């Protein structure tokens, strides 16, 4: 807006009839004024970043075979030269291009070559993935990752860039983290990239995303915003009541959620797939539920580790509860027993095991489980 208003003021001072169709192009010309080809390229790289610091600019510049020290200026390295530009601002301890400049330069890179645009976002996805992996080893249990604030921040940036760069794979990674972050109640891992992209879409209407990714994010908006807390609930057992104003119906929310469940089979093994199968089972016919829960159990066996017994035990505990609600008491008992082999001092686990045994009319064993629960708590 400031650039646009300045252009209008300039036209009026020159008593030129204002042609508003020329306004955006005039802003582009204004921002490009005085930049040589190499400097324009550097700014386009920075425009792909939601924010930048010296290391990320140096990483991008070097990957593009530009000399970091002299590529933009004989007197300033590329990072210091960027910070001298009028359209670069320092906000909350980080550098970024202001919104207008970022839109202009990022769009110009996209129009010059989509492959180059996606390649830049792929470089940034790898950069933040590497930072996340340095913060917490990829082999660590999921809670060690999601409980680490720096890992969550780097992973959010990774997902943002992966959605622009990786087409189908970017979607799968985003959806996997959606289910995993819901299971561990760490919203920002997915809400940060989602909110950033949907905000940008108000300007470019998802144009910069791969076509199918843009369509998916657009369709799941209601499900993502309103359905976050509904994922772990049986749709037959919850209602939506808006205290102030109105929102989408439960049917619309569930329809959006379903689009995420459609990709469950293509997700990589891990917590995201486990949680997706668990939540999908709540929305399936009874004859399909047990099959989905068996798949979820196979995922739990892959994920479970001795290094985090509480988390690992909870994977089987939650499965046992869902199976119990389906009156599949034998399967529920097996899940509870599996949980107990990992962690045997949880009173809720012994209590629910006792309930399953009681429903199987194995009362002496049930009494023993209840006594174990009481001994602990």
mmCIF file of C-alpha atoms in Angstrom:
data_model
loop_
_atom_site.group_PDB
_atom_site.id
_atom_site.type_symbol
_atom_site.label_atom_id
_atom_site.label_comp_id
_atom_site.label_asym_id
_atom_site.label_seq_id
_atom_site.Cartn_x
_atom_site.Cartn_y
_atom_site.Cartn_z
ATOM 1 C CA UNK A 1 0.000 0.000 0.000
ATOM 2 C CA UNK A 2 2.717 2.616 0.767
ATOM 3 C CA UNK A 3 4.363 1.935 -2.600
ATOM 4 C CA UNK A 4 1.003 2.114 -4.349
ATOM 5 C CA UNK A 5 0.015 5.368 -2.656
ATOM 6 C CA UNK A 6 3.405 6.861 -3.475
ATOM 7 C CA UNK A 7 2.930 5.931 -7.113
ATOM 8 C CA UNK A 8 -0.526 7.595 -7.124
ATOM 9 C CA UNK A 9 0.902 10.738 -5.491
ATOM 10 C CA UNK A 10 3.678 10.859 -8.065
ATOM 11 C CA UNK A 11 1.201 10.540 -10.949
ATOM 12 C CA UNK A 12 -1.014 13.292 -9.558
ATOM 13 C CA UNK A 13 1.920 15.654 -9.026
ATOM 14 C CA UNK A 14 2.864 15.143 -12.664
ATOM 15 C CA UNK A 15 -0.812 15.708 -13.613
ATOM 16 C CA UNK A 16 -0.854 12.365 -15.382
ATOM 17 C CA UNK A 17 -4.210 10.598 -15.652
ATOM 18 C CA UNK A 18 -3.960 7.583 -13.358
ATOM 19 C CA UNK A 19 -4.155 4.205 -15.058
ATOM 20 C CA UNK A 20 -4.646 1.791 -12.165
ATOM 21 C CA UNK A 21 -3.861 -1.208 -14.362
ATOM 22 C CA UNK A 22 -0.289 0.142 -14.456
ATOM 23 C CA UNK A 23 0.001 0.447 -10.683
ATOM 24 C CA UNK A 24 1.441 -2.987 -9.907
ATOM 25 C CA UNK A 25 3.911 -2.823 -12.767
ATOM 26 C CA UNK A 26 5.006 0.604 -11.587
ATOM 27 C CA UNK A 27 5.765 -0.850 -8.150
ATOM 28 C CA UNK A 28 7.794 -3.644 -9.750
ATOM 29 C CA UNK A 29 9.816 -1.107 -11.744
ATOM 30 C CA UNK A 30 10.304 1.017 -8.622
ATOM 31 C CA UNK A 31 11.646 -1.898 -6.583
ATOM 32 C CA UNK A 32 13.905 -3.117 -9.385
ATOM 33 C CA UNK A 33 15.279 0.354 -10.029
ATOM 34 C CA UNK A 34 19.059 0.394 -9.666
ATOM 35 C CA UNK A 35 19.472 -3.394 -9.195
ATOM 36 C CA UNK A 36 21.784 -5.282 -11.504
ATOM 37 C CA UNK A 37 21.093 -8.889 -12.539
ATOM 38 C CA UNK A 38 23.079 -10.440 -9.691
ATOM 39 C CA UNK A 39 21.498 -8.187 -7.068
ATOM 40 C CA UNK A 40 18.027 -8.984 -8.372
ATOM 41 C CA UNK A 41 18.805 -12.702 -8.080
ATOM 42 C CA UNK A 42 19.952 -12.259 -4.481
ATOM 43 C CA UNK A 43 16.774 -10.396 -3.578
ATOM 44 C CA UNK A 44 14.639 -13.073 -5.263
ATOM 45 C CA UNK A 45 16.354 -15.730 -3.141
ATOM 46 C CA UNK A 46 15.700 -13.725 0.023
ATOM 47 C CA UNK A 47 12.072 -13.278 -1.035
ATOM 48 C CA UNK A 48 11.532 -17.036 -0.850
ATOM 49 C CA UNK A 49 12.338 -16.888 2.878
ATOM 50 C CA UNK A 50 9.668 -15.985 5.420
ATOM 51 C CA UNK A 51 12.590 -14.490 7.367
ATOM 52 C CA UNK A 52 16.354 -14.666 6.984
ATOM 53 C CA UNK A 53 19.606 -14.302 8.840
ATOM 54 C CA UNK A 54 23.255 -14.417 7.747
ATOM 55 C CA UNK A 55 23.588 -18.244 7.716
ATOM 56 C CA UNK A 56 20.517 -18.867 5.559
ATOM 57 C CA UNK A 57 21.482 -16.165 3.030
ATOM 58 C CA UNK A 58 25.045 -17.462 2.886
ATOM 59 C CA UNK A 59 23.711 -21.006 2.355
ATOM 60 C CA UNK A 60 21.456 -19.942 -0.541
ATOM 61 C CA UNK A 61 24.063 -17.717 -2.156
ATOM 62 C CA UNK A 62 26.707 -20.430 -2.115
ATOM 63 C CA UNK A 63 24.291 -23.045 -3.520
ATOM 64 C CA UNK A 64 23.623 -20.670 -6.401
ATOM 65 C CA UNK A 65 27.374 -20.257 -7.056
ATOM 66 C CA UNK A 66 27.352 -16.565 -6.134
ATOM 67 C CA UNK A 67 30.301 -15.138 -4.226
ATOM 68 C CA UNK A 68 28.940 -14.269 -0.799
ATOM 69 C CA UNK A 69 31.542 -11.580 -0.117
ATOM 70 C CA UNK A 70 31.409 -9.690 -3.435
ATOM 71 C CA UNK A 71 28.331 -10.979 -5.301
ATOM 72 C CA UNK A 72 26.154 -7.967 -4.502
ATOM 73 C CA UNK A 73 28.725 -5.235 -3.825
ATOM 74 C CA UNK A 74 32.465 -4.677 -3.733
ATOM 75 C CA UNK A 75 32.134 -3.171 -0.269
ATOM 76 C CA UNK A 76 29.468 -5.310 1.441
ATOM 77 C CA UNK A 77 28.803 -9.029 1.594
ATOM 78 C CA UNK A 78 25.416 -10.205 0.325
ATOM 79 C CA UNK A 79 23.770 -10.274 3.758
ATOM 80 C CA UNK A 80 24.932 -6.779 4.738
ATOM 81 C CA UNK A 81 24.007 -5.445 1.293
ATOM 82 C CA UNK A 82 20.475 -6.846 1.642
ATOM 83 C CA UNK A 83 20.021 -5.113 4.970
ATOM 84 C CA UNK A 84 20.799 -1.759 3.337
ATOM 85 C CA UNK A 85 17.843 -2.130 0.961
ATOM 86 C CA UNK A 86 14.817 0.059 1.733
ATOM 87 C CA UNK A 87 12.397 -2.865 1.457
ATOM 88 C CA UNK A 88 14.161 -5.010 4.093
ATOM 89 C CA UNK A 89 12.835 -4.652 7.631
ATOM 90 C CA UNK A 90 13.920 -5.947 11.031
ATOM 91 C CA UNK A 91 10.938 -7.410 12.877
ATOM 92 C CA UNK A 92 10.974 -9.365 16.149
ATOM 93 C CA UNK A 93 14.708 -9.986 15.911
ATOM 94 C CA UNK A 94 14.719 -11.148 12.291
ATOM 95 C CA UNK A 95 15.224 -9.696 8.848
ATOM 96 C CA UNK A 96 12.591 -10.024 6.160
ATOM 97 C CA UNK A 97 11.438 -8.346 2.984
ATOM 98 C CA UNK A 98 8.348 -6.246 3.552
ATOM 99 C CA UNK A 99 5.144 -7.811 2.230
ATOM 100 C CA UNK A 100 4.895 -5.830 -1.006
ATOM 101 C CA UNK A 101 8.538 -6.360 -1.973
ATOM 102 C CA UNK A 102 8.393 -10.033 -1.087
ATOM 103 C CA UNK A 103 5.310 -10.578 -3.233
ATOM 104 C CA UNK A 104 6.878 -8.732 -6.152
ATOM 105 C CA UNK A 105 10.267 -10.462 -6.107
ATOM 106 C CA UNK A 106 8.931 -13.928 -5.349
ATOM 107 C CA UNK A 107 6.376 -13.651 -8.133
ATOM 108 C CA UNK A 108 9.070 -12.430 -10.536
ATOM 109 C CA UNK A 109 11.216 -15.496 -9.737
ATOM 110 C CA UNK A 110 8.189 -17.765 -10.269
ATOM 111 C CA UNK A 111 7.398 -16.225 -13.664
ATOM 112 C CA UNK A 112 11.021 -16.388 -14.796
ATOM 113 C CA UNK A 113 11.083 -20.136 -14.174
ATOM 114 C CA UNK A 114 8.954 -22.381 -11.995
ATOM 115 C CA UNK A 115 11.690 -24.993 -11.752
ATOM 116 C CA UNK A 116 14.107 -22.412 -10.352
ATOM 117 C CA UNK A 117 11.416 -21.209 -7.922
ATOM 118 C CA UNK A 118 10.750 -24.749 -6.654
ATOM 119 C CA UNK A 119 14.479 -25.509 -6.531
ATOM 120 C CA UNK A 120 15.010 -22.526 -4.203
ATOM 121 C CA UNK A 121 12.255 -23.703 -1.871
ATOM 122 C CA UNK A 122 13.727 -27.225 -1.968
ATOM 123 C CA UNK A 123 17.083 -25.808 -0.861
ATOM 124 C CA UNK A 124 15.355 -24.016 1.999
ATOM 125 C CA UNK A 125 13.379 -27.141 2.963
ATOM 126 C CA UNK A 126 16.634 -29.108 3.202
ATOM 127 C CA UNK A 127 18.307 -26.309 5.150
ATOM 128 C CA UNK A 128 15.632 -26.242 7.874
ATOM 129 C CA UNK A 129 15.352 -30.031 7.898
ATOM 130 C CA UNK A 130 19.089 -30.193 8.621
ATOM 131 C CA UNK A 131 18.719 -27.657 11.449
ATOM 132 C CA UNK A 132 15.870 -29.713 12.949
ATOM 133 C CA UNK A 133 17.934 -32.904 12.726
ATOM 134 C CA UNK A 134 20.879 -31.215 14.416
ATOM 135 C CA UNK A 135 18.623 -30.038 17.218
ATOM 136 C CA UNK A 136 17.068 -33.476 17.784
ATOM 137 C CA UNK A 137 18.356 -36.655 16.164
ATOM 138 C CA UNK A 138 15.971 -38.154 13.576
ATOM 139 C CA UNK A 139 16.184 -41.445 15.508
ATOM 140 C CA UNK A 140 14.824 -39.878 18.700
ATOM 141 C CA UNK A 141 11.292 -40.764 19.879
ATOM 142 C CA UNK A 142 8.587 -38.345 18.637
ATOM 143 C CA UNK A 143 8.070 -36.639 22.031
ATOM 144 C CA UNK A 144 11.754 -35.662 22.141
ATOM 145 C CA UNK A 145 11.201 -33.822 18.873
ATOM 146 C CA UNK A 146 7.805 -32.236 19.431
ATOM 147 C CA UNK A 147 8.660 -31.168 22.988
ATOM 148 C CA UNK A 148 11.692 -29.224 21.707
ATOM 149 C CA UNK A 149 10.736 -25.641 20.795
ATOM 150 C CA UNK A 150 13.636 -25.158 18.362
ATOM 151 C CA UNK A 151 12.861 -28.431 16.578
ATOM 152 C CA UNK A 152 9.230 -27.358 16.208
ATOM 153 C CA UNK A 153 10.261 -23.997 14.762
ATOM 154 C CA UNK A 154 12.684 -25.494 12.240
ATOM 155 C CA UNK A 155 10.190 -28.199 11.258
ATOM 156 C CA UNK A 156 7.466 -25.602 10.702
ATOM 157 C CA UNK A 157 9.801 -23.739 8.317
ATOM 158 C CA UNK A 158 10.735 -27.027 6.647
ATOM 159 C CA UNK A 159 7.063 -27.842 6.014
ATOM 160 C CA UNK A 160 6.384 -24.362 4.647
ATOM 161 C CA UNK A 161 9.092 -24.721 1.999
ATOM 162 C CA UNK A 162 8.368 -28.407 1.326
ATOM 163 C CA UNK A 163 4.789 -27.526 0.374
ATOM 164 C CA UNK A 164 6.115 -25.203 -2.340
ATOM 165 C CA UNK A 165 8.861 -27.545 -3.502
ATOM 166 C CA UNK A 166 7.858 -31.170 -3.144
ATOM 167 C CA UNK A 167 4.406 -31.519 -4.724
ATOM 168 C CA UNK A 168 2.839 -34.822 -3.521
ATOM 169 C CA UNK A 169 5.645 -35.503 -1.048
ATOM 170 C CA UNK A 170 5.185 -32.074 0.528
ATOM 171 C CA UNK A 171 1.492 -32.806 1.055
ATOM 172 C CA UNK A 172 2.224 -36.167 2.669
ATOM 173 C CA UNK A 173 4.815 -34.678 5.015
ATOM 174 C CA UNK A 174 2.430 -31.915 6.047
ATOM 175 C CA UNK A 175 -0.454 -34.337 6.686
ATOM 176 C CA UNK A 176 1.798 -36.727 8.611
ATOM 177 C CA UNK A 177 2.888 -33.892 10.917
ATOM 178 C CA UNK A 178 -0.743 -32.765 11.184
ATOM 179 C CA UNK A 179 -1.774 -36.083 12.738
ATOM 180 C CA UNK A 180 1.388 -36.465 14.831
ATOM 181 C CA UNK A 181 1.222 -32.922 16.198
ATOM 182 C CA UNK A 182 -2.467 -33.433 17.075
ATOM 183 C CA UNK A 183 -1.592 -36.609 18.965
ATOM 184 C CA UNK A 184 1.101 -34.786 20.954
ATOM 185 C CA UNK A 185 -0.817 -31.471 21.167
ATOM 186 C CA UNK A 186 1.873 -29.350 19.501
ATOM 187 C CA UNK A 187 -0.162 -27.171 17.182
ATOM 188 C CA UNK A 188 2.449 -24.731 15.887
ATOM 189 C CA UNK A 189 4.377 -27.316 13.849
ATOM 190 C CA UNK A 190 1.613 -27.242 11.234
ATOM 191 C CA UNK A 191 -0.361 -24.100 12.060
ATOM 192 C CA UNK A 192 2.626 -21.817 11.325
ATOM 193 C CA UNK A 193 3.175 -22.984 7.714
ATOM 194 C CA UNK A 194 -0.566 -23.338 7.110
ATOM 195 C CA UNK A 195 -1.367 -19.841 8.392
ATOM 196 C CA UNK A 196 1.527 -18.316 6.428
ATOM 197 C CA UNK A 197 0.476 -19.940 3.159
ATOM 198 C CA UNK A 198 -3.224 -19.143 3.510
ATOM 199 C CA UNK A 199 -2.356 -15.513 4.334
ATOM 200 C CA UNK A 200 -0.170 -15.294 1.233
ATOM 201 C CA UNK A 201 -2.968 -16.877 -0.807
ATOM 202 C CA UNK A 202 -5.057 -13.743 -0.255
ATOM 203 C CA UNK A 203 -2.602 -12.076 -2.644
ATOM 204 C CA UNK A 204 -1.611 -14.826 -5.081
ATOM 205 C CA UNK A 205 -4.549 -17.261 -4.636
ATOM 206 C CA UNK A 206 -2.342 -20.347 -4.108
ATOM 207 C CA UNK A 207 -0.780 -19.706 -7.540
ATOM 208 C CA UNK A 208 2.779 -20.341 -6.371
ATOM 209 C CA UNK A 209 2.010 -23.771 -4.916
ATOM 210 C CA UNK A 210 1.968 -26.962 -6.986
ATOM 211 C CA UNK A 211 -1.568 -27.235 -8.355
ATOM 212 C CA UNK A 212 -2.756 -30.220 -6.280
ATOM 213 C CA UNK A 213 -1.190 -28.840 -3.099
ATOM 214 C CA UNK A 214 -3.012 -25.540 -3.510
ATOM 215 C CA UNK A 215 -6.324 -27.327 -4.050
ATOM 216 C CA UNK A 216 -5.815 -29.526 -0.999
ATOM 217 C CA UNK A 217 -4.937 -26.670 1.358
ATOM 218 C CA UNK A 218 -7.873 -24.650 0.096
ATOM 219 C CA UNK A 219 -10.299 -27.533 0.646
ATOM 220 C CA UNK A 220 -9.088 -28.483 4.140
ATOM 221 C CA UNK A 221 -9.155 -24.937 5.519
ATOM 222 C CA UNK A 222 -12.365 -25.390 7.530
ATOM 223 C CA UNK A 223 -11.322 -28.841 8.669
ATOM 224 C CA UNK A 224 -7.922 -27.582 9.730
ATOM 225 C CA UNK A 225 -9.070 -24.510 11.619
ATOM 226 C CA UNK A 226 -12.206 -25.932 13.236
ATOM 227 C CA UNK A 227 -11.521 -29.664 13.154
ATOM 228 C CA UNK A 228 -8.176 -29.681 14.941
ATOM 229 C CA UNK A 229 -9.637 -30.770 18.281
ATOM 230 C CA UNK A 230 -12.273 -32.977 16.648
ATOM 231 C CA UNK A 231 -9.759 -35.362 15.081
ATOM 232 C CA UNK A 232 -9.558 -37.553 18.175
ATOM 233 C CA UNK A 233 -13.341 -37.596 18.710
ATOM 234 C CA UNK A 234 -15.957 -39.945 17.323
ATOM 235 C CA UNK A 235 -18.161 -37.771 15.031
ATOM 236 C CA UNK A 236 -21.240 -39.533 16.396
ATOM 237 C CA UNK A 237 -20.380 -38.340 19.896
ATOM 238 C CA UNK A 238 -19.642 -34.651 19.491
ATOM 239 C CA UNK A 239 -21.676 -31.601 18.594
ATOM 240 C CA UNK A 240 -20.585 -28.110 17.580
ATOM 241 C CA UNK A 241 -22.197 -25.124 19.265
ATOM 242 C CA UNK A 242 -20.897 -21.648 18.435
ATOM 243 C CA UNK A 243 -21.263 -19.230 21.329
ATOM 244 C CA UNK A 244 -20.492 -16.130 19.271
ATOM 245 C CA UNK A 245 -21.427 -15.945 15.611
ATOM 246 C CA UNK A 246 -21.502 -18.922 13.299
ATOM 247 C CA UNK A 247 -19.054 -21.321 11.723
ATOM 248 C CA UNK A 248 -19.013 -24.296 9.400
ATOM 249 C CA UNK A 249 -21.293 -27.241 10.113
ATOM 250 C CA UNK A 250 -19.989 -30.516 11.484
ATOM 251 C CA UNK A 251 -20.588 -32.071 8.055
ATOM 252 C CA UNK A 252 -18.318 -29.492 6.396
ATOM 253 C CA UNK A 253 -15.623 -29.999 9.014
ATOM 254 C CA UNK A 254 -15.746 -33.778 8.684
ATOM 255 C CA UNK A 255 -15.674 -33.521 4.854
ATOM 256 C CA UNK A 256 -12.474 -31.461 5.088
ATOM 257 C CA UNK A 257 -10.938 -33.889 7.578
ATOM 258 C CA UNK A 258 -11.752 -36.789 5.255
ATOM 259 C CA UNK A 259 -9.466 -35.320 2.585
ATOM 260 C CA UNK A 260 -6.541 -35.779 4.971
ATOM 261 C CA UNK A 261 -7.566 -39.352 5.787
ATOM 262 C CA UNK A 262 -7.607 -40.156 2.059
ATOM 263 C CA UNK A 263 -3.788 -40.029 2.111
ATOM 264 C CA UNK A 264 -3.258 -42.294 5.130
ATOM 265 C CA UNK A 265 -2.049 -45.283 3.102
ATOM 266 C CA UNK A 266 0.682 -43.211 1.433
ATOM 267 C CA UNK A 267 2.130 -41.846 4.686
ATOM 268 C CA UNK A 268 5.506 -43.074 5.895
ATOM 269 C CA UNK A 269 5.611 -45.401 8.880
ATOM 270 C CA UNK A 270 5.633 -43.493 12.135
ATOM 271 C CA UNK A 271 3.549 -41.539 14.619
ATOM 272 C CA UNK A 272 1.702 -39.573 11.923
ATOM 273 C CA UNK A 273 0.434 -42.773 10.306
ATOM 274 C CA UNK A 274 -0.390 -44.361 13.679
ATOM 275 C CA UNK A 275 -2.473 -41.341 14.744
ATOM 276 C CA UNK A 276 -4.141 -41.088 11.328
ATOM 277 C CA UNK A 277 -5.220 -44.744 11.459
ATOM 278 C CA UNK A 278 -6.450 -44.333 15.030
ATOM 279 C CA UNK A 279 -8.509 -41.241 14.175
ATOM 280 C CA UNK A 280 -9.748 -42.687 10.891
ATOM 281 C CA UNK A 281 -11.054 -45.749 12.723
ATOM 282 C CA UNK A 282 -13.430 -43.459 14.619
ATOM 283 C CA UNK A 283 -14.972 -42.452 11.299
ATOM 284 C CA UNK A 284 -15.274 -45.862 9.685
ATOM 285 C CA UNK A 285 -17.903 -48.591 9.646
ATOM 286 C CA UNK A 286 -17.552 -51.144 12.419
ATOM 287 C CA UNK A 287 -16.335 -53.872 10.064
ATOM 288 C CA UNK A 288 -13.479 -51.595 8.907
ATOM 289 C CA UNK A 289 -12.485 -50.282 12.314
ATOM 290 C CA UNK A 290 -10.731 -53.374 13.601
ATOM 291 C CA UNK A 291 -8.652 -53.623 10.406
ATOM 292 C CA UNK A 292 -7.557 -49.986 10.781
ATOM 293 C CA UNK A 293 -6.708 -50.531 14.441
ATOM 294 C CA UNK A 294 -4.645 -53.595 13.561
ATOM 295 C CA UNK A 295 -2.688 -51.407 11.152
ATOM 296 C CA UNK A 296 -2.300 -48.787 13.881
ATOM 297 C CA UNK A 297 -0.978 -51.481 16.226
ATOM 298 C CA UNK A 298 1.646 -52.444 13.648
ATOM 299 C CA UNK A 299 2.712 -48.786 13.561
ATOM 300 C CA UNK A 300 2.853 -48.680 17.360
ATOM 301 C CA UNK A 301 5.211 -51.660 17.340
ATOM 302 C CA UNK A 302 7.485 -49.769 14.936
ATOM 303 C CA UNK A 303 7.435 -46.561 16.996
ATOM 304 C CA UNK A 304 7.669 -47.946 20.540
ATOM 305 C CA UNK A 305 11.094 -47.719 22.187
ATOM 306 C CA UNK A 306 12.618 -48.384 25.584
ATOM 307 C CA UNK A 307 13.951 -44.827 25.721
ATOM 308 C CA UNK A 308 10.485 -43.360 26.278
ATOM 309 C CA UNK A 309 8.339 -45.928 28.079
ATOM 310 C CA UNK A 310 5.479 -43.585 29.008
ATOM 311 C CA UNK A 311 4.898 -42.525 25.396
ATOM 312 C CA UNK A 312 5.408 -46.044 24.025
ATOM 313 C CA UNK A 313 3.005 -47.562 26.529
ATOM 314 C CA UNK A 314 0.365 -44.944 25.696
ATOM 315 C CA UNK A 315 0.332 -46.064 22.058
ATOM 316 C CA UNK A 316 -1.041 -49.488 23.053
ATOM 317 C CA UNK A 317 -3.143 -48.084 25.898
ATOM 318 C CA UNK A 318 -5.039 -45.822 23.483
ATOM 319 C CA UNK A 319 -5.558 -48.695 21.053
ATOM 320 C CA UNK A 320 -6.911 -50.851 23.866
ATOM 321 C CA UNK A 321 -9.409 -48.142 24.833
ATOM 322 C CA UNK A 322 -10.746 -47.811 21.273
ATOM 323 C CA UNK A 323 -10.997 -51.598 20.903
ATOM 324 C CA UNK A 324 -12.806 -51.774 24.228
ATOM 325 C CA UNK A 325 -15.334 -49.190 23.035
ATOM 326 C CA UNK A 326 -15.939 -51.470 20.050
ATOM 327 C CA UNK A 327 -16.544 -54.363 22.474
ATOM 328 C CA UNK A 328 -13.497 -56.173 21.070
ATOM 329 C CA UNK A 329 -12.375 -57.119 24.543
ATOM 330 C CA UNK A 330 -9.900 -59.850 23.610
ATOM 331 C CA UNK A 331 -8.020 -57.492 21.258
ATOM 332 C CA UNK A 332 -8.248 -54.709 23.855
ATOM 333 C CA UNK A 333 -6.753 -56.993 26.499
ATOM 334 C CA UNK A 334 -3.829 -57.853 24.216
ATOM 335 C CA UNK A 335 -3.124 -54.144 23.694
ATOM 336 C CA UNK A 336 -3.270 -53.438 27.436
ATOM 337 C CA UNK A 337 -0.901 -56.352 28.095
ATOM 338 C CA UNK A 338 1.490 -55.012 25.462
ATOM 339 C CA UNK A 339 1.408 -51.618 27.158
ATOM 340 C CA UNK A 340 2.149 -53.255 30.516
ATOM 341 C CA UNK A 341 5.258 -54.975 29.191
ATOM 342 C CA UNK A 342 6.624 -51.465 28.560
ATOM 343 C CA UNK A 343 5.369 -49.661 31.681
ATOM 344 C CA UNK A 344 3.588 -51.447 34.497
ATOM 345 C CA UNK A 345 2.995 -48.647 37.018
ATOM 346 C CA UNK A 346 0.069 -46.831 35.350
ATOM 347 C CA UNK A 347 -3.113 -47.200 37.448
ATOM 348 C CA UNK A 348 -5.391 -46.253 34.514
ATOM 349 C CA UNK A 349 -3.863 -49.019 32.440
ATOM 350 C CA UNK A 350 -4.454 -51.653 35.150
ATOM 351 C CA UNK A 351 -7.972 -50.311 35.703
ATOM 352 C CA UNK A 352 -8.925 -50.505 32.011
ATOM 353 C CA UNK A 353 -7.364 -53.940 31.761
ATOM 354 C CA UNK A 354 -9.572 -55.004 34.663
ATOM 355 C CA UNK A 355 -12.638 -53.637 32.863
ATOM 356 C CA UNK A 356 -11.781 -55.647 29.722
ATOM 357 C CA UNK A 357 -11.341 -58.819 31.802
ATOM 358 C CA UNK A 358 -14.632 -58.157 33.567
ATOM 359 C CA UNK A 359 -16.421 -57.880 30.224
ATOM 360 C CA UNK A 360 -14.877 -61.233 29.310
ATOM 361 C CA UNK A 361 -16.275 -62.620 32.611
ATOM 362 C CA UNK A 362 -12.771 -63.402 33.880
ATOM 363 C CA UNK A 363 -13.555 -61.932 37.248
ATOM 364 C CA UNK A 364 -10.667 -63.236 39.359
ATOM 365 C CA UNK A 365 -8.152 -61.788 36.876
ATOM 366 C CA UNK A 366 -10.159 -58.578 36.709
ATOM 367 C CA UNK A 367 -10.041 -58.267 40.502
ATOM 368 C CA UNK A 368 -6.276 -58.757 40.426
ATOM 369 C CA UNK A 369 -5.937 -55.877 37.889
ATOM 370 C CA UNK A 370 -8.128 -53.573 39.988
ATOM 371 C CA UNK A 371 -6.069 -54.413 43.078
ATOM 372 C CA UNK A 372 -2.888 -53.515 41.146
ATOM 373 C CA UNK A 373 -4.466 -50.158 40.190
ATOM 374 C CA UNK A 374 -5.386 -49.449 43.818
ATOM 375 C CA UNK A 375 -1.922 -50.399 45.028
ATOM 376 C CA UNK A 376 -0.408 -47.797 42.674
ATOM 377 C CA UNK A 377 -3.022 -45.112 43.397
#
